[in-house]
Amino acid sequence: MKIVVIGGTGLIGSKTVPLLRQGGHDVVVGSPSSGVNSLTGEGLDKALAGAAVVIDLTNSPSFEDNAVLNFFETSGRNLLAAEKTAGVGHHVALSIVGTDRTPENGYFRAKVAQEKLIEASGVPYTIIRATQFLEFLGGIADSSMSGDKVRLSPGSFQPIAADDVAAAVAEVAQAKPRSGIVEIAGPERAPFDAFIARYLKAVGDPRDVVSDPEARYFGGRVEEDSLVPQGEARLGRIGFDEWIARPRMGH
């Protein structure tokens, strides 16, 4: 079947596309560089013609609150409208575990808006909510600096490898629409501050991590279970030690 991956050149998209092609599907990679732009609507109708499934892996270039909200709302509307025109039978979107539990986090608010558009669109869908990616641990440490310390909440954290996310996305895309949410997370759960400290130690980064219950994550408070699945979740197979030992790490 024809599967269109919007945002197919990014971290998850570039890992998902080969998995779908191995499954024998006709995969179209949609990105601004290939003339398919969900924000402007450019090239969508042509790319989606005859598509059975559309996977939305787009991400906002700016993380500023209003810019993120505008991106996901505009992109989502354009994409879903084009899907209705094309008669697409399954919209798959990647979101984040806990989006609806941390309203002060502007990025999470924008993802909630995106999810609501999907749910109201009339297009059969599956939303995959993932925990934070292991690939982002260094960036999370950088964004949590206060003076010379990394300040993080001791709330639970259960990051997942991008390879496991891609496997879940590919599997969901080839299955029937759930018209609901599937949650995925990594195999290990630990306090947020302890997980980042473990990462920094593993990559030889001397920065100190301080446990601070008041520390914010992109503007939002992190309670005990803000960032982890509260119910049933599909767990990835790649643990931290296996992931960190892989040669393709950019550290």
XYZ file of C-alpha atoms in Angstrom:
251
model
C 0.000 0.000 0.000
C 1.035 3.617 -0.430
C 2.207 5.204 2.807
C 3.156 8.877 2.983
C 5.552 9.888 5.780
C 5.374 13.620 6.441
C 8.557 14.655 8.226
C 10.175 11.528 6.821
C 13.702 12.915 6.865
C 13.866 13.566 10.629
C 15.183 11.387 13.469
C 12.180 9.037 13.604
C 11.149 9.359 9.954
C 14.552 8.347 8.616
C 14.350 5.156 10.713
C 10.662 4.422 9.962
C 10.823 4.732 6.149
C 13.265 1.805 5.628
C 11.149 -0.441 7.903
C 8.041 0.248 5.809
C 9.926 -0.305 2.555
C 11.169 -3.648 3.887
C 7.490 -4.491 4.403
C 6.946 -4.051 0.667
C 5.077 -0.754 0.844
C 5.269 2.144 -1.590
C 6.627 4.857 0.710
C 6.607 8.543 -0.170
C 8.816 10.782 1.974
C 7.248 14.203 2.390
C 9.416 17.084 3.558
C 9.872 20.715 2.520
C 13.075 19.691 0.707
C 11.037 17.315 -1.476
C 8.371 19.955 -2.209
C 5.852 18.731 0.360
C 5.167 21.298 3.070
C 2.398 20.688 5.592
C 2.718 24.225 6.982
C 2.035 25.953 3.645
C 0.051 23.070 2.131
C 2.445 22.950 -0.837
C 2.536 19.586 -2.631
C 0.188 17.808 -0.202
C -2.587 16.906 -2.641
C -0.165 15.412 -5.148
C 1.795 13.472 -2.499
C -1.351 12.080 -0.853
C -3.134 10.949 -4.037
C -3.838 7.228 -3.678
C -2.319 6.999 -0.192
C -3.795 4.468 2.248
C -1.889 5.733 5.291
C -0.324 9.053 6.267
C 2.201 9.229 9.107
C 2.713 12.679 10.624
C 6.210 13.023 12.117
C 6.498 16.775 11.591
C 8.140 18.977 14.182
C 8.093 22.702 14.731
C 11.344 24.482 13.823
C 10.776 26.871 16.738
C 10.041 25.834 20.333
C 8.636 29.245 21.309
C 5.112 28.698 22.725
C 3.070 30.565 20.106
C 5.198 29.386 17.183
C 4.831 25.732 18.223
C 1.070 26.040 18.636
C 0.715 27.767 15.282
C 2.874 25.129 13.602
C 0.977 22.089 14.872
C -2.463 23.628 14.354
C -1.754 24.892 10.831
C 0.178 21.833 9.727
C -2.431 19.505 11.254
C -5.350 21.284 9.576
C -3.655 21.306 6.165
C -2.686 17.660 6.413
C -6.054 16.377 7.621
C -7.942 18.390 4.982
C -5.727 16.952 2.239
C -6.242 13.445 3.675
C -10.035 13.822 3.539
C -9.808 14.928 -0.095
C -7.559 11.972 -0.928
C -9.681 9.457 1.000
C -6.818 8.386 3.275
C -7.897 5.509 5.545
C -5.469 5.904 8.463
C -3.745 8.929 9.990
C -0.862 8.020 12.314
C 0.622 10.776 14.477
C 3.485 10.789 16.949
C 2.808 12.652 20.181
C 4.212 12.651 23.725
C 3.243 10.744 26.872
C 1.775 13.135 29.445
C 0.938 15.963 27.016
C -2.394 16.528 28.750
C -0.913 16.501 32.262
C 1.556 19.416 32.010
C -0.394 22.416 30.664
C 2.364 24.958 31.495
C 4.664 23.286 28.970
C 3.980 25.166 25.716
C 5.192 22.337 23.514
C 2.888 19.862 25.269
C -0.043 22.304 24.880
C 0.629 22.421 21.147
C 0.661 18.618 20.920
C -2.697 18.486 22.760
C -4.111 20.904 20.154
C -2.742 18.646 17.392
C -4.326 15.563 18.994
C -7.709 17.300 19.280
C -7.652 18.225 15.585
C -6.977 14.591 14.697
C -9.742 13.285 16.951
C -12.272 15.725 15.452
C -11.190 15.278 11.822
C -13.283 12.268 10.859
C -10.177 10.559 9.421
C -9.577 7.138 11.080
C -6.480 7.570 13.239
C -4.002 6.200 15.746
C -2.050 8.560 18.001
C 1.228 7.140 19.341
C 2.382 8.879 22.489
C 6.060 8.249 23.226
C 8.168 9.168 26.222
C 11.285 11.320 25.704
C 13.882 9.894 23.320
C 17.240 8.671 24.641
C 18.748 10.685 21.774
C 17.608 13.905 23.528
C 19.242 13.301 26.937
C 22.175 15.608 26.173
C 19.842 18.358 25.015
C 17.678 17.939 28.110
C 20.777 18.348 30.300
C 21.771 21.497 28.382
C 18.279 23.007 28.714
C 18.204 22.276 32.461
C 21.370 24.198 33.354
C 21.148 26.645 36.248
C 24.500 28.277 36.892
C 26.981 25.423 36.589
C 24.544 22.724 37.739
C 21.977 20.621 35.874
C 18.743 20.948 37.872
C 16.146 18.256 37.320
C 13.048 16.924 39.009
C 13.222 13.534 40.760
C 9.937 12.593 39.045
C 9.809 9.347 37.069
C 11.447 9.194 33.650
C 11.318 6.349 31.130
C 13.064 7.389 27.890
C 12.873 5.312 24.706
C 15.373 4.749 21.893
C 14.486 6.278 18.518
C 14.860 2.826 16.908
C 12.117 1.485 19.186
C 9.889 4.470 18.374
C 10.351 3.877 14.639
C 9.511 0.174 15.037
C 6.285 1.068 16.863
C 5.329 3.690 14.266
C 5.895 1.241 11.406
C 3.887 -1.467 13.156
C 0.942 0.830 13.921
C 0.943 2.183 10.355
C 0.557 -1.326 8.950
C -2.279 -2.226 11.344
C -5.901 -1.067 11.436
C -6.645 2.382 12.902
C -7.304 2.305 16.649
C -9.195 5.614 16.734
C -7.402 6.055 20.021
C -4.032 6.432 21.706
C -1.193 3.913 22.023
C 1.551 4.703 24.543
C 5.166 3.600 24.189
C 8.068 3.942 26.617
C 11.560 2.641 27.268
C 12.187 -0.556 29.260
C 13.724 1.230 32.267
C 12.111 3.701 34.655
C 14.160 5.832 37.079
C 14.077 9.326 38.603
C 14.596 12.026 35.938
C 17.676 13.482 37.673
C 19.267 10.041 38.155
C 18.764 9.068 34.508
C 20.404 12.241 33.217
C 23.272 11.867 35.731
C 23.813 8.328 34.430
C 23.912 9.610 30.851
C 26.396 12.414 31.642
C 28.673 9.985 33.490
C 28.526 7.526 30.558
C 29.598 10.182 28.041
C 32.305 11.604 30.304
C 30.491 14.885 30.988
C 31.639 16.263 34.374
C 28.547 18.396 35.056
C 26.785 17.890 38.396
C 23.108 16.995 38.472
C 21.051 18.414 41.331
C 17.706 16.916 42.315
C 15.193 19.757 42.540
C 11.440 19.031 42.831
C 10.753 22.609 41.656
C 12.865 22.289 38.495
C 10.874 22.923 35.309
C 10.999 20.927 32.099
C 10.411 23.301 29.179
C 8.273 25.463 31.458
C 6.264 22.673 33.069
C 6.472 21.218 36.555
C 7.384 17.536 36.604
C 5.301 15.621 39.128
C 6.012 11.977 39.974
C 4.232 10.633 36.897
C 4.070 13.627 34.525
C 6.369 12.081 31.909
C 5.629 8.357 32.158
C 2.685 6.183 31.088
C 0.032 5.806 33.787
C -1.697 2.846 32.184
C -0.766 0.125 29.767
C 2.181 0.906 27.516
C 4.226 -0.932 24.949
C 7.854 -1.043 26.092
C 10.836 -0.713 23.795
C 13.519 -3.379 23.736
C 16.638 -1.207 23.827
C 17.858 -0.398 27.325
C 20.163 2.474 28.213
C 23.357 0.394 28.426
C 22.799 -1.160 25.003
C 21.905 2.204 23.501
C 24.885 4.073 24.951
C 27.286 1.352 23.719
C 26.200 1.752 20.098
C 28.780 3.341 17.814
C 26.339 5.668 16.035
C 25.928 7.895 19.067
C 26.865 11.472 18.409
C 28.905 11.972 21.561
